[in-house]
XYZ file of C-alpha atoms in Angstrom:
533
model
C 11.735 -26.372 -18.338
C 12.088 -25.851 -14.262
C 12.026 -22.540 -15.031
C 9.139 -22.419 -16.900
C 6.916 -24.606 -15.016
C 7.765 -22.414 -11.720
C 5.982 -19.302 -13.573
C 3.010 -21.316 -14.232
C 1.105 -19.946 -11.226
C 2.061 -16.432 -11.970
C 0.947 -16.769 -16.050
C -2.422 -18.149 -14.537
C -3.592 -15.379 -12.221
C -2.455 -12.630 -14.724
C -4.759 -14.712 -17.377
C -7.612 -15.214 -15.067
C -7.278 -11.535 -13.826
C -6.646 -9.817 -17.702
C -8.272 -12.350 -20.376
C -11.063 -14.052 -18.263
C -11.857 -10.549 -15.184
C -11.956 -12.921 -12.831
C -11.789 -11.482 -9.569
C -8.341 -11.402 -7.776
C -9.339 -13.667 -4.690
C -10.615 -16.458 -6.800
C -7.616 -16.376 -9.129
C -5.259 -16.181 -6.107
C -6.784 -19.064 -4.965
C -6.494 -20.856 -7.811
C -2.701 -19.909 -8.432
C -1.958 -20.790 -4.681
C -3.488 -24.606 -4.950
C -1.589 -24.897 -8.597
C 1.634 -23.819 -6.688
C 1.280 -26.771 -3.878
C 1.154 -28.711 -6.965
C 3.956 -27.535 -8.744
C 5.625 -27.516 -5.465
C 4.672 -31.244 -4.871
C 5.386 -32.590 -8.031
C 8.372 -30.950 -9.580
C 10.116 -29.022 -6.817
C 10.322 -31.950 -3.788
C 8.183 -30.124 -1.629
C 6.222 -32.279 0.511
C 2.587 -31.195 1.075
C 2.836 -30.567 4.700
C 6.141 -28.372 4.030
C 3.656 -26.331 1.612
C 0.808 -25.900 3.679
C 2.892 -25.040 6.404
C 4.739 -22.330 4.445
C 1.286 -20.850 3.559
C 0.287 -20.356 7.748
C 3.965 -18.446 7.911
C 2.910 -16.662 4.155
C -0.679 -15.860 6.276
C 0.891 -14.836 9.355
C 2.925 -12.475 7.467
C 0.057 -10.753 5.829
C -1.787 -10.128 9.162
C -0.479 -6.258 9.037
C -1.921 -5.845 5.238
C -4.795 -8.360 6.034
C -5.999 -6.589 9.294
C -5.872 -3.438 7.868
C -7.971 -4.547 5.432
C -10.973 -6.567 7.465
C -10.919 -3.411 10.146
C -10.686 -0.782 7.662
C -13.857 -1.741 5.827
C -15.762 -2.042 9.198
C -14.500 2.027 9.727
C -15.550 3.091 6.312
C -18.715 1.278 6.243
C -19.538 2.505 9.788
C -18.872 6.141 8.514
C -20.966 5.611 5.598
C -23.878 4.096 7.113
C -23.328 6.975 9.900
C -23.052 10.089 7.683
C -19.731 11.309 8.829
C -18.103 10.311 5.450
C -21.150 12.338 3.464
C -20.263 15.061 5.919
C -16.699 15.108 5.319
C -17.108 14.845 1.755
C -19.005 18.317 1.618
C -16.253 19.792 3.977
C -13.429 18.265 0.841
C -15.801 20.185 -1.948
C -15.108 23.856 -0.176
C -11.488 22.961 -0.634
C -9.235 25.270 -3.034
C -12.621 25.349 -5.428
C -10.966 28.681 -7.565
C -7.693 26.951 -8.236
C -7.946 23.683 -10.078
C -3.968 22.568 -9.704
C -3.845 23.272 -5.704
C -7.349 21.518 -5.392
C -6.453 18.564 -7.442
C -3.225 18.128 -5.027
C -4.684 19.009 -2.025
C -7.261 16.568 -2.727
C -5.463 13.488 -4.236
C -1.892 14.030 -2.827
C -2.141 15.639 0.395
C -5.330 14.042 1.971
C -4.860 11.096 -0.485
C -1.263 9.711 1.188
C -2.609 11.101 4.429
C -5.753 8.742 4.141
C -3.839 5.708 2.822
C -1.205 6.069 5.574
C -3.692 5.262 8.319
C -5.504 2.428 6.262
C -8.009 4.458 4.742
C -8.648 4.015 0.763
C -8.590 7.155 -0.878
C -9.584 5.344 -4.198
C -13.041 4.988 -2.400
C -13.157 8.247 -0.798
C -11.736 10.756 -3.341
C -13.141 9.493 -6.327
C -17.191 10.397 -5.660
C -15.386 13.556 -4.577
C -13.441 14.278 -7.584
C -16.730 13.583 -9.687
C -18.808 15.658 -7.961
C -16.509 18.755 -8.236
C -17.138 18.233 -12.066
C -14.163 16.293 -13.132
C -14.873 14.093 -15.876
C -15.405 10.172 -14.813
C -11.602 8.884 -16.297
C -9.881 12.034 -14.343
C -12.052 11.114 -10.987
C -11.117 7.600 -11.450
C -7.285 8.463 -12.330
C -6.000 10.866 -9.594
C -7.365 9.056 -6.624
C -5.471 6.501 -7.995
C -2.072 7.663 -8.183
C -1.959 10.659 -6.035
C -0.832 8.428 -3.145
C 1.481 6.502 -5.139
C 5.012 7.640 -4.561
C 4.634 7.344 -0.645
C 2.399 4.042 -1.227
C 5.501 2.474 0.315
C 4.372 4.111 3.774
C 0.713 3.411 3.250
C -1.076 1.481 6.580
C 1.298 2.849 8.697
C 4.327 1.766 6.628
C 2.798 -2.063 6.202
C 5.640 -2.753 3.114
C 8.028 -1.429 5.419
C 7.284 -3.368 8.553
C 6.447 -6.504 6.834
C 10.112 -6.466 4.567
C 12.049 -5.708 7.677
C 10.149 -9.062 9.274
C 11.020 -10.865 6.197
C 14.706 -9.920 5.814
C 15.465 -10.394 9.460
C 13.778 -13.809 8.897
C 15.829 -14.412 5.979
C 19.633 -13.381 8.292
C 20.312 -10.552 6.562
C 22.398 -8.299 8.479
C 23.439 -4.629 8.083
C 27.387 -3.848 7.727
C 27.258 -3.381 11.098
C 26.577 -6.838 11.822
C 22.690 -5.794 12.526
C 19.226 -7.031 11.878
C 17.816 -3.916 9.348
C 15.619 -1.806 11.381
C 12.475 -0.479 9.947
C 14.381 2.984 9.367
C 17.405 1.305 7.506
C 15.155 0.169 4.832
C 12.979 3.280 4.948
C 15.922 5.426 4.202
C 16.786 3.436 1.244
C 13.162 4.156 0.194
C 12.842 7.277 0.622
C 15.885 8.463 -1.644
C 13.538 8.344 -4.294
C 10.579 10.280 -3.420
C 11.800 13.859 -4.098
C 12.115 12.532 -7.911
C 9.132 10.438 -8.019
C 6.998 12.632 -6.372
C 7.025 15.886 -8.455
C 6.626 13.994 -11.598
C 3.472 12.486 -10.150
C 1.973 15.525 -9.445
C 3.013 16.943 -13.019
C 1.371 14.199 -14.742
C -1.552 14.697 -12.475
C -2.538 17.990 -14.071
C -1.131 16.596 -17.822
C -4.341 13.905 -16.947
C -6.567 16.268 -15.320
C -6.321 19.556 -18.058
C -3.436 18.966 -20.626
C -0.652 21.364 -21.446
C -2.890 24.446 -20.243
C -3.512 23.262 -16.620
C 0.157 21.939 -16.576
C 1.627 25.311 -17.051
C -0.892 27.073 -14.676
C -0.086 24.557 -11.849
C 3.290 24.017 -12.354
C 4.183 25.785 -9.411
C 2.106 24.305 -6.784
C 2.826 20.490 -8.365
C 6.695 21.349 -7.556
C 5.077 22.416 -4.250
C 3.768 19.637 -3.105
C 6.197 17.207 -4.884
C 9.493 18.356 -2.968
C 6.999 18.896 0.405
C 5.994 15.442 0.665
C 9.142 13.727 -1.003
C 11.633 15.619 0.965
C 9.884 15.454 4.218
C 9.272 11.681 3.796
C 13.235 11.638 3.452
C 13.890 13.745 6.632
C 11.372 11.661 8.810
C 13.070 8.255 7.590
C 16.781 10.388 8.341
C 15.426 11.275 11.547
C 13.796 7.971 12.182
C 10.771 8.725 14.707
C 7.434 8.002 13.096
C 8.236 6.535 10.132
C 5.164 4.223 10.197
C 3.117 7.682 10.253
C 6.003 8.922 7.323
C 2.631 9.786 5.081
C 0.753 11.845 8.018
C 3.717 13.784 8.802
C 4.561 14.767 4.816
C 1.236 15.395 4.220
C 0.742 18.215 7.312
C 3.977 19.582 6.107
C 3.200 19.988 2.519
C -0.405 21.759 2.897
C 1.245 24.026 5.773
C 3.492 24.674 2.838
C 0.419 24.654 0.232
C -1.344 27.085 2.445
C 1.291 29.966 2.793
C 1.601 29.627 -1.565
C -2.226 30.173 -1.439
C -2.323 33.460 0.571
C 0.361 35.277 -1.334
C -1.165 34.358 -4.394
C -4.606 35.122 -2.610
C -6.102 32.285 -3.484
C -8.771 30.945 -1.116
C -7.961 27.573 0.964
C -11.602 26.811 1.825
C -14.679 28.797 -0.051
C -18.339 27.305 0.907
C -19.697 29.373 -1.921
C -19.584 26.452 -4.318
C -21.966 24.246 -1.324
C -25.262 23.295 -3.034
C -28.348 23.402 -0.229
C -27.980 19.534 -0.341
C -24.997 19.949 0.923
C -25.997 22.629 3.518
C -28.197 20.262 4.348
C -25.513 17.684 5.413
C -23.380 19.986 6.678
C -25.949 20.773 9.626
C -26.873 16.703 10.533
C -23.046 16.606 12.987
C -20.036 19.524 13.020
C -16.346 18.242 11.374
C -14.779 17.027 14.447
C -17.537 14.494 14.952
C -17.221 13.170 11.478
C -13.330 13.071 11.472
C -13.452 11.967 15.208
C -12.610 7.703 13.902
C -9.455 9.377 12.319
C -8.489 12.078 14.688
C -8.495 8.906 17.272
C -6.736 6.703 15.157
C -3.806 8.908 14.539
C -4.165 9.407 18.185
C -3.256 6.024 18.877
C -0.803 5.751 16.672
C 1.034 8.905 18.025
C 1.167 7.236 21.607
C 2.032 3.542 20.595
C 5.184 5.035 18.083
C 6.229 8.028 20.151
C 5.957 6.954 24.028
C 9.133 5.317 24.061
C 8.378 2.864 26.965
C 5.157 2.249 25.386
C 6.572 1.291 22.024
C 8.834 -0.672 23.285
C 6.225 -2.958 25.835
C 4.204 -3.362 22.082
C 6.784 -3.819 19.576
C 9.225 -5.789 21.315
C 8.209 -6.807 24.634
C 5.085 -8.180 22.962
C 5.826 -9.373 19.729
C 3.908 -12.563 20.367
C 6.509 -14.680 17.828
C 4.656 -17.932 16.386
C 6.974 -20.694 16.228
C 5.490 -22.795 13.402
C 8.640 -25.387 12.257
C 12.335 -26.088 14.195
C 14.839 -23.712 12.755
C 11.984 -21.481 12.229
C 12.745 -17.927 13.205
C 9.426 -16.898 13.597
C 6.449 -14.683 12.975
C 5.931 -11.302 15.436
C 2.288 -10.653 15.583
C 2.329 -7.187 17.236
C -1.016 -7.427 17.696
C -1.820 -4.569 19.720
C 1.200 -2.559 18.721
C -0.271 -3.014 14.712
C -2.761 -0.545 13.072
C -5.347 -2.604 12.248
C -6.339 -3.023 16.247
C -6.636 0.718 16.623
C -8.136 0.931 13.612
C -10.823 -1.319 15.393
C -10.260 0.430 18.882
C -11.258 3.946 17.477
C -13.991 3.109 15.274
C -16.148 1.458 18.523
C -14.695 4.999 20.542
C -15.607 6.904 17.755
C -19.313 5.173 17.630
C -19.868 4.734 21.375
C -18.590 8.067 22.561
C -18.711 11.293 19.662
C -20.934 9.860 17.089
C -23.437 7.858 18.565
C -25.507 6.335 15.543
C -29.175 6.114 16.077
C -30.664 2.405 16.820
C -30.313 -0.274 13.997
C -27.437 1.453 11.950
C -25.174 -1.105 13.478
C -27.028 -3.994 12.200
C -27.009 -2.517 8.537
C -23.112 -1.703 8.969
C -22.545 -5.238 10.140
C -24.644 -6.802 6.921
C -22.755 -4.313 4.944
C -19.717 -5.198 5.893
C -20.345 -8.879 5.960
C -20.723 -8.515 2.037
C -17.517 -6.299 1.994
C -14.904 -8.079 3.611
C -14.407 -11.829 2.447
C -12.807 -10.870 -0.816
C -10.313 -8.511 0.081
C -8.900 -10.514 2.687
C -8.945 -13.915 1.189
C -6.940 -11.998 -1.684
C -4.505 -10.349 1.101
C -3.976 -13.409 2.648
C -3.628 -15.852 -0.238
C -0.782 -14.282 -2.752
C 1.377 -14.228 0.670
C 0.715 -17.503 1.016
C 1.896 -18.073 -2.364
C 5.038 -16.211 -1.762
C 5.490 -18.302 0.835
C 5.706 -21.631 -0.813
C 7.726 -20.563 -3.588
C 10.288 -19.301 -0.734
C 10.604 -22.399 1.272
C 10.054 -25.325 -2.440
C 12.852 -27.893 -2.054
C 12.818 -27.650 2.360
C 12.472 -31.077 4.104
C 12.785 -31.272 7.831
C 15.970 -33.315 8.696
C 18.078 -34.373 11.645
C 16.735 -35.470 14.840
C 15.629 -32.012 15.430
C 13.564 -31.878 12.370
C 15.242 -28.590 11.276
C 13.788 -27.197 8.281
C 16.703 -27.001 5.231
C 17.106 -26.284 1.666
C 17.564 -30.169 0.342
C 18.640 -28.659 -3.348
C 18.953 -25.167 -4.339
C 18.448 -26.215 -7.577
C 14.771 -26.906 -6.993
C 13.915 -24.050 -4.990
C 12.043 -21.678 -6.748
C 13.148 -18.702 -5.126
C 16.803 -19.273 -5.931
C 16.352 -20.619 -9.368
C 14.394 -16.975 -10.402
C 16.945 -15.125 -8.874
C 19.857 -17.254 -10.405
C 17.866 -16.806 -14.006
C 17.749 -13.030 -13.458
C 21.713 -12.933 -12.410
C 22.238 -14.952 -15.533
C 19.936 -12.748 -18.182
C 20.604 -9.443 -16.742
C 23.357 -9.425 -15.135
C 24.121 -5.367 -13.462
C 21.093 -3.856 -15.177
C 19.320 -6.259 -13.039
C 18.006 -3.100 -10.767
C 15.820 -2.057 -14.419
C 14.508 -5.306 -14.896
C 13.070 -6.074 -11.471
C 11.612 -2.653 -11.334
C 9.353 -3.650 -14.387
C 8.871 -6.667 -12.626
C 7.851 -4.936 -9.912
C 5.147 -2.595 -11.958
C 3.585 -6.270 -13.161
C 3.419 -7.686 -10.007
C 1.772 -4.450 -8.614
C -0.652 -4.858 -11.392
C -1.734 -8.235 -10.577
C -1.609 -8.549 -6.707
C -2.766 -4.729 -6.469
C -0.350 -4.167 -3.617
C 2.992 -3.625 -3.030
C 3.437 -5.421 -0.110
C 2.039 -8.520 -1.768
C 5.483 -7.487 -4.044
C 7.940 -7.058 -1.164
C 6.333 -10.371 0.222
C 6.846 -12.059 -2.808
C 9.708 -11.116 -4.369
C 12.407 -9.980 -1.328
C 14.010 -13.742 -1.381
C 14.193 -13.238 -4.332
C 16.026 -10.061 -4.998
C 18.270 -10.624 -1.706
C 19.711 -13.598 -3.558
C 20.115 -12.100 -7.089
C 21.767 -9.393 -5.379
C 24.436 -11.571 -3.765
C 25.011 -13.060 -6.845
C 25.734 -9.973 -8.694
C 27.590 -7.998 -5.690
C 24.584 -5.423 -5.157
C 23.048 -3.947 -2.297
C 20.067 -6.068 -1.816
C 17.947 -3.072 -0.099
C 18.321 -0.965 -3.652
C 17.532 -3.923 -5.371
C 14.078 -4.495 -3.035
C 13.700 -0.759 -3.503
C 13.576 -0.788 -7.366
C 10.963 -3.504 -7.440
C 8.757 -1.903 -4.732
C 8.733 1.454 -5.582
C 7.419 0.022 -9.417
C 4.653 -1.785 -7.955
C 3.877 0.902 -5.689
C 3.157 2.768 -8.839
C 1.135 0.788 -10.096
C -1.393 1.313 -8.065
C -2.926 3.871 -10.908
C -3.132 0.505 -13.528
C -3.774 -2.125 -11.410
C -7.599 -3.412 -11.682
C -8.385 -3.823 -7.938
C -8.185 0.154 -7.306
C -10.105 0.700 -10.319
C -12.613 -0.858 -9.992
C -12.548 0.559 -6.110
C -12.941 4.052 -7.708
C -15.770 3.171 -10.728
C -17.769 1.538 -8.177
C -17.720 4.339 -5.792
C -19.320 7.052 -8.724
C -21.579 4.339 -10.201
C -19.353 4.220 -13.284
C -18.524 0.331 -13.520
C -17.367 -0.723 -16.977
C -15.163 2.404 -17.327
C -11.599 0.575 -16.505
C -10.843 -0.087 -19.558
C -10.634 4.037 -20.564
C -9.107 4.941 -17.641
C -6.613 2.170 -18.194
C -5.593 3.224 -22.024
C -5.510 6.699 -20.476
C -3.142 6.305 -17.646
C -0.847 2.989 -18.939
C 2.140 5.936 -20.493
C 2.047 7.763 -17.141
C 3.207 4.678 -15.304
C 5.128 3.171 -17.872
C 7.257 6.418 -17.850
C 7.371 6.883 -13.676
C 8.487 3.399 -13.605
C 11.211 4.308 -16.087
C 12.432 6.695 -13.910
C 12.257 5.125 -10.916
C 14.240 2.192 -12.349
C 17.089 4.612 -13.698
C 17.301 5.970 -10.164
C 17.671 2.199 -9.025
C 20.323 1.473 -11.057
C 22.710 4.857 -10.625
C 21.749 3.917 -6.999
C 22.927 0.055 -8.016
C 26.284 1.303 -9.455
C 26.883 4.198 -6.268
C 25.341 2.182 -2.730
C-alpha cells in the first residue's frame, strides 16, 4: 500500500499531462504539493524537512533552470532583432540537392550543436524544416530527435554536471576511493553513442522518405552517426571539454560531412533555392552579425573550460556551496562558471556591441519574454523539487547538532522504489529502468529532471543487486534522453513554431515505434554493459 501511495504524485502529473493536456508547470505543481502531503502524512516527513528538501531540489535545478530563463531572453532578442530570420535563410542554402545530408546537417549536426549551448533546436529547426518543403509531421519529428543521442551533453552537459553534484552529495565514491568527476560519468555515457547514434539518423530518413530515401542516404546517416558518437566518446576519453562534448562532435562530423559531399560533388551550400524574400533578409545584417550571440557564447565557454587557472578560480575556487541543513553537504552554485550567465553575458555583448537593435526593440523583447519565461522555469524548477522530497521522506534532524538522518528506511521513498525494483527485477533491472527512464522523459520533458529524480534511486537498487550504479544511471538517462522525440513539451515547441498547433497527436502515432525501438536498444546495451562493468 506504501508503495502505491508513493506513486501517487507520479500517476497524477502523467494524468493531468496525457488525459486532461494540462500544461506541465501546473501539473508539476500540483504533483509537488500532493508529495509534501504524502510525505507528511504517510512517510514521517515533517513539513519543514519537505520544504526544505524542495530549496536543495531548486538549487539543484539552477543549471537546467538558468539555461532556461536566459535562453529565452537570447532567442527572443534574436527574433525580435532579425538575426534568427537571417540565419534561417543562411540554413535553407544548406545541402538543398541532397535530401539525406541536408536532413542531418540540419537536425543532427546544427541540432546537438544548438542544444549543447542552450539553444532549442525544436524552435529553430522546425520553421526551417517546413519551409524547405517537408511535410508538417516530418518538420515537427526530426528537430525533435536529431539531438537526442547526445541530449545527455545538451546545455553544456547540464545532466552531466548536475548527476556528478548529486552523486558526490549522495558519498558515492569511485574504486579509487574518489568523488566521480564529471568525465567518469561522461565516459560511462558515452559508450553508447556510436550505437545509438547511427540508428537515429537511419530512422531519421525511414520518417522523412521511407525505404527509398533510406537506401539513398544510407551512407551519409552512417556518416554522421559514427562522427558524432565516436567523437563524443574520444572527448569524454580525453576529458577536456566535455561540457562542450556536442560542439566539438558536431564540427567534427560536418568536417567529415563536407569531404563525403565533394567527392560525391554534391554542393554544401547552393543560394539558388533563395526566394527574393529571402534575398531580401539576407541584405538587412551579414552572418557573423546574426551568429555573433553564439559565436560569443561558445567563446566564453572555450575560456571558462579550457584556461586551466581560469576553470579552476570558477569551478572550484568559486563554487559558492549553500549550506541549507547540518550534515548537509551542500549545493555549488557556479554561478559565473555555469552557462546560463554567459548565455546572459553574450546576448547584452551581442546587442550592445555587433547588432545594435534600433530604439524600442528592447521593450518588445522584454514583454515578449515576460510572457515566455514563467512556465518553463516554474516546470524546471518544480519536478526537482519533487525529486527532492521523495529523496530525503523519512529525515528528521536529531542530536544536539540537528544532523539530518534517515529515521526509517522503510518509509523513505527513495529506498522503498529501489528495494521494489531489486525485488521485481532483480539483474534485468538495467531494462526496466531504461523504460522507466523513456516515461519519465515523457512526462518531465527532460532528462535531467530524470537523472535528478531517479539517481537515489538507481544508486541504491544497484547496491542491492551488486551493479555498477553509473550503468544503471546510464540506462535510465539515455531512455529519457530519447524521449525527447515523444515527449509533449518539445512538441508542442515545434507545432507552435510553424503555426501547426493541434498536430501532436500525428506526429506522436508517427514517431512512438521509433523510440520504443531506440530505447530497446539502448536498454540491451545497458544490460550486456550490467553483466561486463
Amino acid at each position: 500500500m506504501d508503495l502505491l501511495i508513493s506513486f501517487i504524485p507520479v500517476i497524477v502529473i502523467v494524468i493531468m499531462i496525457i488525459g486532461f493536456k494540462i500544461r506541465g508547470d501546473i501539473a508539476g505543481v500540483v504533483g509537488w504539493i500532493l508529495t509534501l502531503i504524502i510525505a507528511y502524512f504517510f512517510f514521517d516527513t515533517a513539513l519543514d524537512i519537505g520544504l526544505i528538501a524542495s530549496a536543495k531540489g531548486a538549487l539543484a535545478s539552477m543549471a537546467v533552470t538558468g539555461m532556461g530563463f536566459f535562453g529565452l531572453l537570447q532567442i527572443t532578442f534574436m527574433q525580435e532583432s532579425g538575426a534568427l530570420q537571417r540565419i534561417v535563410v543562411a540554413i535553407k542554402a544548406v545541402a538543398p540537392d541532397s535530401k539525406a545530408c541536408q536532413i542531418m546537417i540540419i537536425n543532427v549536426i546544427i541540432g546537438t550543436a544548438l542544444v549543447s549551448v542552450g539553444a532549442t533546436p525544436t524552435v529553430i529547426l522546425s520553421p526551417i524544416m517546413f519551409a524547405l518543403g517537408y511535410s508538417v509531421v516530418v518538420s515537427i519529428a526530426l528537430p525533435c530527435i536529431g539531438y537526442d543521442s547526445l541530449c545527455t551533453y545538451a546545455m553544456l552537459a547540464a545532466p552531466v554536471v548536475t548527476l556528478s553534484d548529486i552523486l558526490t552529495g549522495a558519498g558515492f565514491v569511485m574504486p579509487n576511493g574518489a568523488a566521480p568527476t564529471v568525465q567518469n560519468i561522461s565516459i560511462f555515457f558515452s559508450h553508447y553513442l556510436p550505437v545509438i547514434t547511427p540508428f537515429i539518423a537511419l530512422a531519421m530518413l525511414m520518417m522523412a522518405g521511407g525505404p527509398k530515401l533510406l537506401k539513398e542516404g544510407i551512407v551519409p546517416a552512417l556518416i554522421t552517426g559514427f562522427g558524432m558518437g565516436f567523437s563524443a566518446m574520444a572527448v569524454s576519453y580525453i576529458g577536456v571539454g566535455i561540457v562542450l562534448t556536442g560542439v566539438i562532435a558536431a564540427a567534427v562530423t560536418f568536417v567529415i560531412m563536407i569531404l563525403y559531399m565533394k567527392i560525391r560533388k554534391i554542393k554544401v551550400y547552393n543560394t539558388s533555392v533563395l526566394t527574393e524574400e529571402d534575398r531580401e533578409i539576407e541584405k538587412t545584417m551579414p552572418l557573423w552579425k546574426a551568429l555573433s550571440p553564439w559565436i560569443l557564447l561558445i567563446a566564453f565557454c572555450l575560456v571558462t573550460n579550457f584556461v586551466t587557472p581560469l576553470y579552476d578560480l570558477l569551478y572550484k575556487d568559486w563554487e559558492m556551496r549553500v549550506i541549507l541543513f547540518p550534515g548537509d553537504a551542500g549545493q555549488p552554485l557556479r554561478i559565473i562558471w555555469q552557462a546560463f550567465f554567459w548565455v546572459f553575458v553574450s546576448t547584452i555583448l551581442a546587442s550592445v556591441l555587433i547588432i545594435k537593435p534600433k530604439k524600442g526593440t528592447w521593450k518588445t523583447i522584454l514583454q515578449k519574454w515576460n510572457k515566455r519565461w514563467a512556465a518553463p522555469t516554474i516546470s524546471s524548477i518544480i519536478y526537482f523539487c519533487i525529486a527532492y522530497v521523495m529523496m530525503y521522506s523519512a529525515y528528521a534532524a536529531v542530536g544536539d547538532g540537528g544532523a539530518w538522518v534517515m529515521v526509517d528506511e522503510t518509509k523513505n521513498i527513495i529506498s522503498m522504489w529501489a528495494n521494489a525494483a531489486a525485488d521485481a527485477f532483480g539483474w534485468f533491472y538495467p531494462i526496466a529502468n531504461g523504460f522507466l527512464g523513456l516515461v519519465s522523459g515523457f512526462v518531465t520533458g527532460s532528462e535531467t529532471s530524470t537523472v535528478a529524480l531517479f539517481a537515489n534511486y538507481n544508486l541504491i537498487s544497484s547496491e542491492i543487486l551488486g551493479l555498477n550504479p553509473l550503468v544503471v544511471i546510464a540506462s535510465g538517462a539515455v531512455a529519457s534522453g530519447l524521449a525527447s522525440v515523444i515527449t509533449p513539451v518539445k512538441l508542442q515547441q515545434a507545432s507552435s513554431s510553424i503555426d501547426k498547433i493541434g498536430s501532436e497527436g500525428a506526429v506522436l502515432r508517427h514517431v512512438i515505434p521509433y523510440a520504443l525501438i531506440l530505447v530497446t536498444i539502448s536498454v540491451v546495451m545497458s544490460q550486456i554493459f550490467a553483466l561486463t562493468y
